GROMACS .gro file of N, CA and C in nm:
model
  348
    1GLN      N    1   0.088  -0.138  -0.015
    1GLN     CA    2   0.020  -0.038   0.010
    1GLN      C    3   0.083   0.120  -0.011
    2VAL      N    4   0.016   0.244  -0.094
    2VAL     CA    5   0.098   0.353  -0.080
    2VAL      C    6   0.028   0.466  -0.050
    3GLN      N    7   0.053   0.567   0.052
    3GLN     CA    8  -0.013   0.707   0.116
    3GLN      C    9   0.066   0.793   0.042
    4LEU      N   10  -0.056   0.856   0.013
    4LEU     CA   11  -0.012   0.930  -0.141
    4LEU      C   12  -0.100   1.115  -0.043
    5VAL      N   13  -0.019   1.191  -0.053
    5VAL     CA   14  -0.027   1.342   0.013
    5VAL      C   15  -0.012   1.425  -0.085
    6GLN      N   16  -0.156   1.490  -0.127
    6GLN     CA   17  -0.181   1.599  -0.289
    6GLN      C   18  -0.159   1.730  -0.222
    7SER      N   19  -0.095   1.832  -0.262
    7SER     CA   20  -0.116   1.927  -0.286
    7SER      C   21  -0.111   2.032  -0.360
    8GLY      N   22  -0.102   2.160  -0.408
    8GLY     CA   23  -0.175   2.256  -0.501
    8GLY      C   24  -0.319   2.243  -0.496
    9GLY      N   25  -0.383   2.308  -0.633
    9GLY     CA   26  -0.479   2.317  -0.670
    9GLY      C   27  -0.526   2.468  -0.636
   10GLY      N   28  -0.664   2.498  -0.635
   10GLY     CA   29  -0.727   2.620  -0.546
   10GLY      C   30  -0.791   2.725  -0.682
   11LEU      N   31  -0.827   2.803  -0.663
   11LEU     CA   32  -0.887   2.926  -0.760
   11LEU      C   33  -0.826   2.974  -0.842
   12VAL      N   34  -0.792   2.956  -0.981
   12VAL     CA   35  -0.749   3.035  -1.072
   12VAL      C   36  -0.839   3.130  -1.197
   13GLN      N   37  -0.794   3.182  -1.295
   13GLN     CA   38  -0.870   3.238  -1.365
   13GLN      C   39  -0.863   3.181  -1.515
   14PRO      N   40  -0.934   3.219  -1.585
   14PRO     CA   41  -0.932   3.172  -1.714
   14PRO      C   42  -0.795   3.163  -1.787
   15GLY      N   43  -0.676   3.077  -1.855
   15GLY     CA   44  -0.604   3.090  -1.888
   15GLY      C   45  -0.467   3.086  -1.810
   16GLY      N   46  -0.485   3.083  -1.665
   16GLY     CA   47  -0.417   3.086  -1.565
   16GLY      C   48  -0.369   2.947  -1.558
   17SER      N   49  -0.268   2.903  -1.431
   17SER     CA   50  -0.191   2.811  -1.452
   17SER      C   51  -0.148   2.783  -1.288
   18LEU      N   52  -0.159   2.620  -1.274
   18LEU     CA   53  -0.166   2.550  -1.125
   18LEU      C   54  -0.046   2.439  -1.152
   19ARG      N   55  -0.027   2.377  -1.024
   19ARG     CA   56   0.073   2.276  -1.042
   19ARG      C   57   0.028   2.218  -0.884
   20LEU      N   58   0.008   2.073  -0.956
   20LEU     CA   59  -0.063   1.960  -0.811
   20LEU      C   60   0.058   1.921  -0.813
   21SER      N   61   0.067   1.869  -0.666
   21SER     CA   62   0.204   1.789  -0.626
   21SER      C   63   0.135   1.643  -0.570
   22CYS      N   64   0.161   1.543  -0.563
   22CYS     CA   65   0.109   1.426  -0.509
   22CYS      C   66   0.278   1.340  -0.441
   23ALA      N   67   0.333   1.362  -0.323
   23ALA     CA   68   0.400   1.302  -0.219
   23ALA      C   69   0.351   1.170  -0.186
   24ALA      N   70   0.466   1.062  -0.222
   24ALA     CA   71   0.424   0.900  -0.208
   24ALA      C   72   0.492   0.883  -0.113
   25SER      N   73   0.442   0.779  -0.033
   25SER     CA   74   0.519   0.742   0.087
   25SER      C   75   0.657   0.577   0.068
   26ARG      N   76   0.650   0.542  -0.080
   26ARG     CA   77   0.757   0.490  -0.096
   26ARG      C   78   0.796   0.516  -0.230
   27SER      N   79   0.900   0.454  -0.298
   27SER     CA   80   0.915   0.505  -0.405
   27SER      C   81   0.840   0.485  -0.531
   28ILE      N   82   0.835   0.526  -0.621
   28ILE     CA   83   0.759   0.516  -0.761
   28ILE      C   84   0.806   0.473  -0.836
   29PHE      N   85   0.977   0.495  -0.872
   29PHE     CA   86   0.996   0.411  -0.929
   29PHE      C   87   0.983   0.247  -0.989
   30SER      N   88   0.938   0.251  -1.151
   30SER     CA   89   0.873   0.088  -1.127
   30SER      C   90   0.780   0.096  -1.123
   31ILE      N   91   0.656   0.173  -1.098
   31ILE     CA   92   0.487   0.163  -1.037
   31ILE      C   93   0.429   0.113  -1.143
   32TYR      N   94   0.358   0.049  -1.108
   32TYR     CA   95   0.267  -0.088  -1.236
   32TYR      C   96   0.193   0.063  -1.300
   33THR      N   97   0.117   0.153  -1.277
   33THR     CA   98   0.067   0.254  -1.320
   33THR      C   99   0.042   0.370  -1.236
   34MET      N  100   0.087   0.470  -1.300
   34MET     CA  101   0.026   0.603  -1.183
   34MET      C  102  -0.012   0.737  -1.249
   35GLY      N  103  -0.092   0.806  -1.200
   35GLY     CA  104  -0.185   0.940  -1.272
   35GLY      C  105  -0.268   1.004  -1.210
   36TRP      N  106  -0.305   1.098  -1.289
   36TRP     CA  107  -0.402   1.214  -1.217
   36TRP      C  108  -0.524   1.174  -1.288
   37TYR      N  109  -0.633   1.172  -1.219
   37TYR     CA  110  -0.773   1.161  -1.272
   37TYR      C  111  -0.846   1.335  -1.174
   38ARG      N  112  -0.951   1.344  -1.248
   38ARG     CA  113  -1.038   1.408  -1.200
   38ARG      C  114  -1.204   1.390  -1.210
   39GLN      N  115  -1.281   1.439  -1.147
   39GLN     CA  116  -1.400   1.444  -1.113
   39GLN      C  117  -1.537   1.584  -1.127
   40ALA      N  118  -1.611   1.578  -1.213
   40ALA     CA  119  -1.634   1.693  -1.168
   40ALA      C  120  -1.750   1.706  -1.113
   41PRO      N  121  -1.867   1.796  -1.079
   41PRO     CA  122  -1.940   1.722  -1.018
   41PRO      C  123  -2.078   1.658  -1.137
   42GLY      N  124  -2.150   1.596  -1.050
   42GLY     CA  125  -2.202   1.482  -1.175
   42GLY      C  126  -2.167   1.457  -1.269
   43LYS      N  127  -2.044   1.442  -1.273
   43LYS     CA  128  -1.988   1.320  -1.340
   43LYS      C  129  -1.867   1.240  -1.294
   44GLN      N  130  -1.825   1.122  -1.435
   44GLN     CA  131  -1.741   1.007  -1.359
   44GLN      C  132  -1.618   1.043  -1.334
   45ARG      N  133  -1.574   1.026  -1.248
   45ARG     CA  134  -1.379   1.034  -1.233
   45ARG      C  135  -1.335   0.958  -1.383
   46GLU      N  136  -1.273   1.056  -1.415
   46GLU     CA  137  -1.176   0.997  -1.524
   46GLU      C  138  -1.047   1.059  -1.538
   47LEU      N  139  -0.960   0.943  -1.623
   47LEU     CA  140  -0.787   0.950  -1.609
   47LEU      C  141  -0.744   1.104  -1.698
   48VAL      N  142  -0.668   1.161  -1.616
   48VAL     CA  143  -0.591   1.326  -1.692
   48VAL      C  144  -0.504   1.271  -1.798
   49ALA      N  145  -0.411   1.237  -1.699
   49ALA     CA  146  -0.247   1.217  -1.735
   49ALA      C  147  -0.206   1.076  -1.666
   50GLY      N  148  -0.100   1.043  -1.715
   50GLY     CA  149  -0.034   0.952  -1.630
   50GLY      C  150   0.034   0.860  -1.706
   51ILE      N  151   0.063   0.719  -1.612
   51ILE     CA  152   0.192   0.663  -1.710
   51ILE      C  153   0.116   0.489  -1.687
   52ARG      N  154   0.098   0.419  -1.835
   52ARG     CA  155  -0.022   0.341  -1.856
   52ARG      C  156   0.120   0.176  -1.793
   53VAL      N  157   0.034   0.106  -1.787
   53VAL     CA  158   0.079  -0.044  -1.832
   53VAL      C  159   0.224  -0.022  -1.910
   54GLY      N  160   0.303  -0.079  -1.936
   54GLY     CA  161   0.440  -0.088  -2.014
   54GLY      C  162   0.527   0.029  -2.012
   55GLY      N  163   0.450   0.156  -1.895
   55GLY     CA  164   0.524   0.226  -1.925
   55GLY      C  165   0.513   0.370  -2.037
   56SER      N  166   0.423   0.338  -2.106
   56SER     CA  167   0.345   0.482  -2.199
   56SER      C  168   0.295   0.589  -2.147
   57MET      N  169   0.327   0.690  -2.189
   57MET     CA  170   0.223   0.849  -2.176
   57MET      C  171   0.106   0.815  -2.220
   58TYR      N  172   0.015   0.899  -2.149
   58TYR     CA  173  -0.119   0.886  -2.157
   58TYR      C  174  -0.144   1.013  -2.105
   59TYR      N  175  -0.235   1.101  -2.207
   59TYR     CA  176  -0.307   1.253  -2.182
   59TYR      C  177  -0.475   1.244  -2.246
   60ALA      N  178  -0.553   1.258  -2.151
   60ALA     CA  179  -0.708   1.237  -2.232
   60ALA      C  180  -0.680   1.363  -2.290
   61GLU      N  181  -0.759   1.373  -2.434
   61GLU     CA  182  -0.791   1.455  -2.546
   61GLU      C  183  -0.748   1.631  -2.504
   62SER      N  184  -0.888   1.639  -2.406
   62SER     CA  185  -0.886   1.710  -2.374
   62SER      C  186  -0.794   1.863  -2.302
   63VAL      N  187  -0.708   1.775  -2.237
   63VAL     CA  188  -0.585   1.817  -2.209
   63VAL      C  189  -0.456   1.794  -2.270
   64LYS      N  190  -0.473   1.783  -2.395
   64LYS     CA  191  -0.317   1.729  -2.445
   64LYS      C  192  -0.276   1.860  -2.494
   65GLY      N  193  -0.147   1.919  -2.441
   65GLY     CA  194  -0.056   2.063  -2.527
   65GLY      C  195  -0.068   2.165  -2.406
   66ARG      N  196  -0.183   2.115  -2.296
   66ARG     CA  197  -0.167   2.193  -2.155
   66ARG      C  198  -0.171   2.146  -2.051
   67PHE      N  199  -0.176   2.019  -2.030
   67PHE     CA  200  -0.097   1.974  -1.905
   67PHE      C  201  -0.020   1.867  -1.924
   68THR      N  202   0.076   1.879  -1.815
   68THR     CA  203   0.224   1.768  -1.810
   68THR      C  204   0.252   1.724  -1.745
   69PHE      N  205   0.259   1.594  -1.736
   69PHE     CA  206   0.264   1.468  -1.603
   69PHE      C  207   0.411   1.478  -1.599
   70SER      N  208   0.439   1.475  -1.467
   70SER     CA  209   0.613   1.474  -1.457
   70SER      C  210   0.618   1.397  -1.309
   71THR      N  211   0.777   1.318  -1.297
   71THR     CA  212   0.759   1.243  -1.148
   71THR      C  213   0.936   1.281  -1.124
   72ASP      N  214   0.964   1.269  -1.003
   72ASP     CA  215   1.055   1.309  -0.938
   72ASP      C  216   1.066   1.183  -0.843
   73ASN      N  217   1.172   1.064  -0.901
   73ASN     CA  218   1.180   0.982  -0.849
   73ASN      C  219   1.248   1.015  -0.741
   74ALA      N  220   1.373   1.067  -0.693
   74ALA     CA  221   1.413   1.089  -0.575
   74ALA      C  222   1.350   1.131  -0.454
   75ASN      N  223   1.239   1.199  -0.489
   75ASN     CA  224   1.113   1.265  -0.443
   75ASN      C  225   1.023   1.201  -0.381
   76ASN      N  226   1.056   1.117  -0.468
   76ASN     CA  227   0.887   1.018  -0.504
   76ASN      C  228   0.788   1.100  -0.505
   77THR      N  229   0.742   1.210  -0.598
   77THR     CA  230   0.673   1.255  -0.596
   77THR      C  231   0.589   1.308  -0.747
   78MET      N  232   0.476   1.259  -0.790
   78MET     CA  233   0.461   1.322  -0.938
   78MET      C  234   0.389   1.436  -0.953
   79TYR      N  235   0.390   1.557  -1.023
   79TYR     CA  236   0.333   1.626  -1.062
   79TYR      C  237   0.262   1.600  -1.129
   80LEU      N  238   0.122   1.721  -1.161
   80LEU     CA  239   0.082   1.782  -1.269
   80LEU      C  240   0.044   1.930  -1.294
   81GLN      N  241   0.115   1.962  -1.430
   81GLN     CA  242   0.173   2.121  -1.456
   81GLN      C  243   0.033   2.095  -1.515
   82MET      N  244  -0.022   2.240  -1.515
   82MET     CA  245  -0.186   2.274  -1.653
   82MET      C  246  -0.119   2.408  -1.617
   83ASN      N  247  -0.152   2.377  -1.767
   83ASN     CA  248  -0.123   2.562  -1.785
   83ASN      C  249  -0.268   2.595  -1.904
   84SER      N  250  -0.291   2.699  -1.910
   84SER     CA  251  -0.415   2.746  -2.024
   84SER      C  252  -0.513   2.678  -1.963
   85LEU      N  253  -0.554   2.690  -1.844
   85LEU     CA  254  -0.657   2.621  -1.769
   85LEU      C  255  -0.815   2.692  -1.829
   86LYS      N  256  -0.895   2.627  -1.823
   86LYS     CA  257  -1.026   2.694  -1.890
   86LYS      C  258  -1.121   2.600  -1.753
   87PRO      N  259  -1.250   2.669  -1.776
   87PRO     CA  260  -1.347   2.663  -1.656
   87PRO      C  261  -1.384   2.514  -1.673
   88GLU      N  262  -1.370   2.424  -1.799
   88GLU     CA  263  -1.423   2.287  -1.774
   88GLU      C  264  -1.332   2.204  -1.735
   89ASP      N  265  -1.223   2.255  -1.688
   89ASP     CA  266  -1.094   2.178  -1.613
   89ASP      C  267  -1.161   2.206  -1.463
   90THR      N  268  -1.221   2.248  -1.418
   90THR     CA  269  -1.287   2.258  -1.278
   90THR      C  270  -1.309   2.114  -1.250
   91ALA      N  271  -1.227   2.096  -1.154
   91ALA     CA  272  -1.289   1.967  -1.093
   91ALA      C  273  -1.203   1.933  -0.974
   92VAL      N  274  -1.235   1.780  -0.904
   92VAL     CA  275  -1.140   1.740  -0.790
   92VAL      C  276  -1.062   1.660  -0.828
   93TYR      N  277  -0.949   1.710  -0.836
   93TYR     CA  278  -0.807   1.618  -0.879
   93TYR      C  279  -0.772   1.518  -0.802
   94PHE      N  280  -0.762   1.392  -0.823
   94PHE     CA  281  -0.690   1.267  -0.737
   94PHE      C  282  -0.564   1.188  -0.776
   95CYS      N  283  -0.478   1.186  -0.776
   95CYS     CA  284  -0.363   1.130  -0.775
   95CYS      C  285  -0.440   0.957  -0.753
   96ASN      N  286  -0.283   0.902  -0.846
   96ASN     CA  287  -0.349   0.737  -0.785
   96ASN      C  288  -0.190   0.669  -0.809
   97VAL      N  289  -0.172   0.592  -0.735
   97VAL     CA  290  -0.098   0.499  -0.758
   97VAL      C  291  -0.147   0.338  -0.767
   98ARG      N  292  -0.090   0.274  -0.846
   98ARG     CA  293  -0.097   0.102  -0.844
   98ARG      C  294   0.014   0.029  -0.844
   99LEU      N  295   0.070  -0.051  -0.695
   99LEU     CA  296   0.166  -0.100  -0.720
   99LEU      C  297   0.181  -0.247  -0.813
  100ASN      N  298   0.060  -0.305  -0.832
  100ASN     CA  299   0.084  -0.424  -0.928
  100ASN      C  300  -0.105  -0.401  -0.957
  101GLU      N  301  -0.144  -0.545  -1.055
  101GLU     CA  302  -0.299  -0.538  -1.056
  101GLU      C  303  -0.398  -0.547  -0.948
  102LEU      N  304  -0.309  -0.569  -0.825
  102LEU     CA  305  -0.404  -0.595  -0.715
  102LEU      C  306  -0.467  -0.455  -0.619
  103SER      N  307  -0.347  -0.365  -0.656
  103SER     CA  308  -0.365  -0.265  -0.567
  103SER      C  309  -0.395  -0.135  -0.629
  104ASP      N  310  -0.435   0.002  -0.543
  104ASP     CA  311  -0.513   0.128  -0.577
  104ASP      C  312  -0.500   0.208  -0.483
  105ASP      N  313  -0.433   0.288  -0.516
  105ASP     CA  314  -0.413   0.378  -0.407
  105ASP      C  315  -0.481   0.517  -0.458
  106TRP      N  316  -0.537   0.608  -0.387
  106TRP     CA  317  -0.533   0.708  -0.415
  106TRP      C  318  -0.542   0.799  -0.329
  107GLY      N  319  -0.464   0.964  -0.353
  107GLY     CA  320  -0.501   1.109  -0.260
  107GLY      C  321  -0.592   1.114  -0.229
  108GLN      N  322  -0.566   1.244  -0.113
  108GLN     CA  323  -0.713   1.263  -0.037
  108GLN      C  324  -0.832   1.353  -0.140
  109GLY      N  325  -0.730   1.423  -0.303
  109GLY     CA  326  -0.822   1.493  -0.378
  109GLY      C  327  -0.748   1.652  -0.330
  110THR      N  328  -0.804   1.718  -0.409
  110THR     CA  329  -0.757   1.850  -0.434
  110THR      C  330  -0.875   1.956  -0.514
  111GLN      N  331  -0.935   2.055  -0.471
  111GLN     CA  332  -1.026   2.113  -0.554
  111GLN      C  333  -0.960   2.239  -0.651
  112VAL      N  334  -0.990   2.206  -0.830
  112VAL     CA  335  -0.937   2.263  -0.869
  112VAL      C  336  -1.063   2.369  -0.926
  113THR      N  337  -1.069   2.525  -0.932
  113THR     CA  338  -1.155   2.572  -0.972
  113THR      C  339  -1.144   2.694  -1.066
  114VAL      N  340  -1.150   2.707  -1.195
  114VAL     CA  341  -1.153   2.759  -1.306
  114VAL      C  342  -1.250   2.862  -1.338
  115SER      N  343  -1.233   3.009  -1.229
  115SER     CA  344  -1.343   3.104  -1.313
  115SER      C  345  -1.256   3.234  -1.277
  116SER      N  346  -1.351   3.358  -1.367
  116SER     CA  347  -1.313   3.484  -1.366
  116SER      C  348  -1.417   3.532  -1.241
   0.00000   0.00000   0.00000
């Protein structure tokens, strides 16, 4: 099991930027999968960006070119840099780590609100 602690988020105007961080309690090197999800009111949780099984990077079409997923393996931390934010990016964002096929650990969630 992995404990995940998120930071970042908040209120930003359209076109602005935010960076989310997710600190893990153990090494995230060679993790099965990891990524950032979001859930808007009344909608299902969706994968925004991350590393899939096999190591390939994934970005949702709606965030390609605007969001960047990255990791700092030395500090067991993953990030989501969000630029050119839009009102439709408003949601609660969650980080997720899976050590193997059977594990599934989540951060506590952080609110991102894009509004003028």
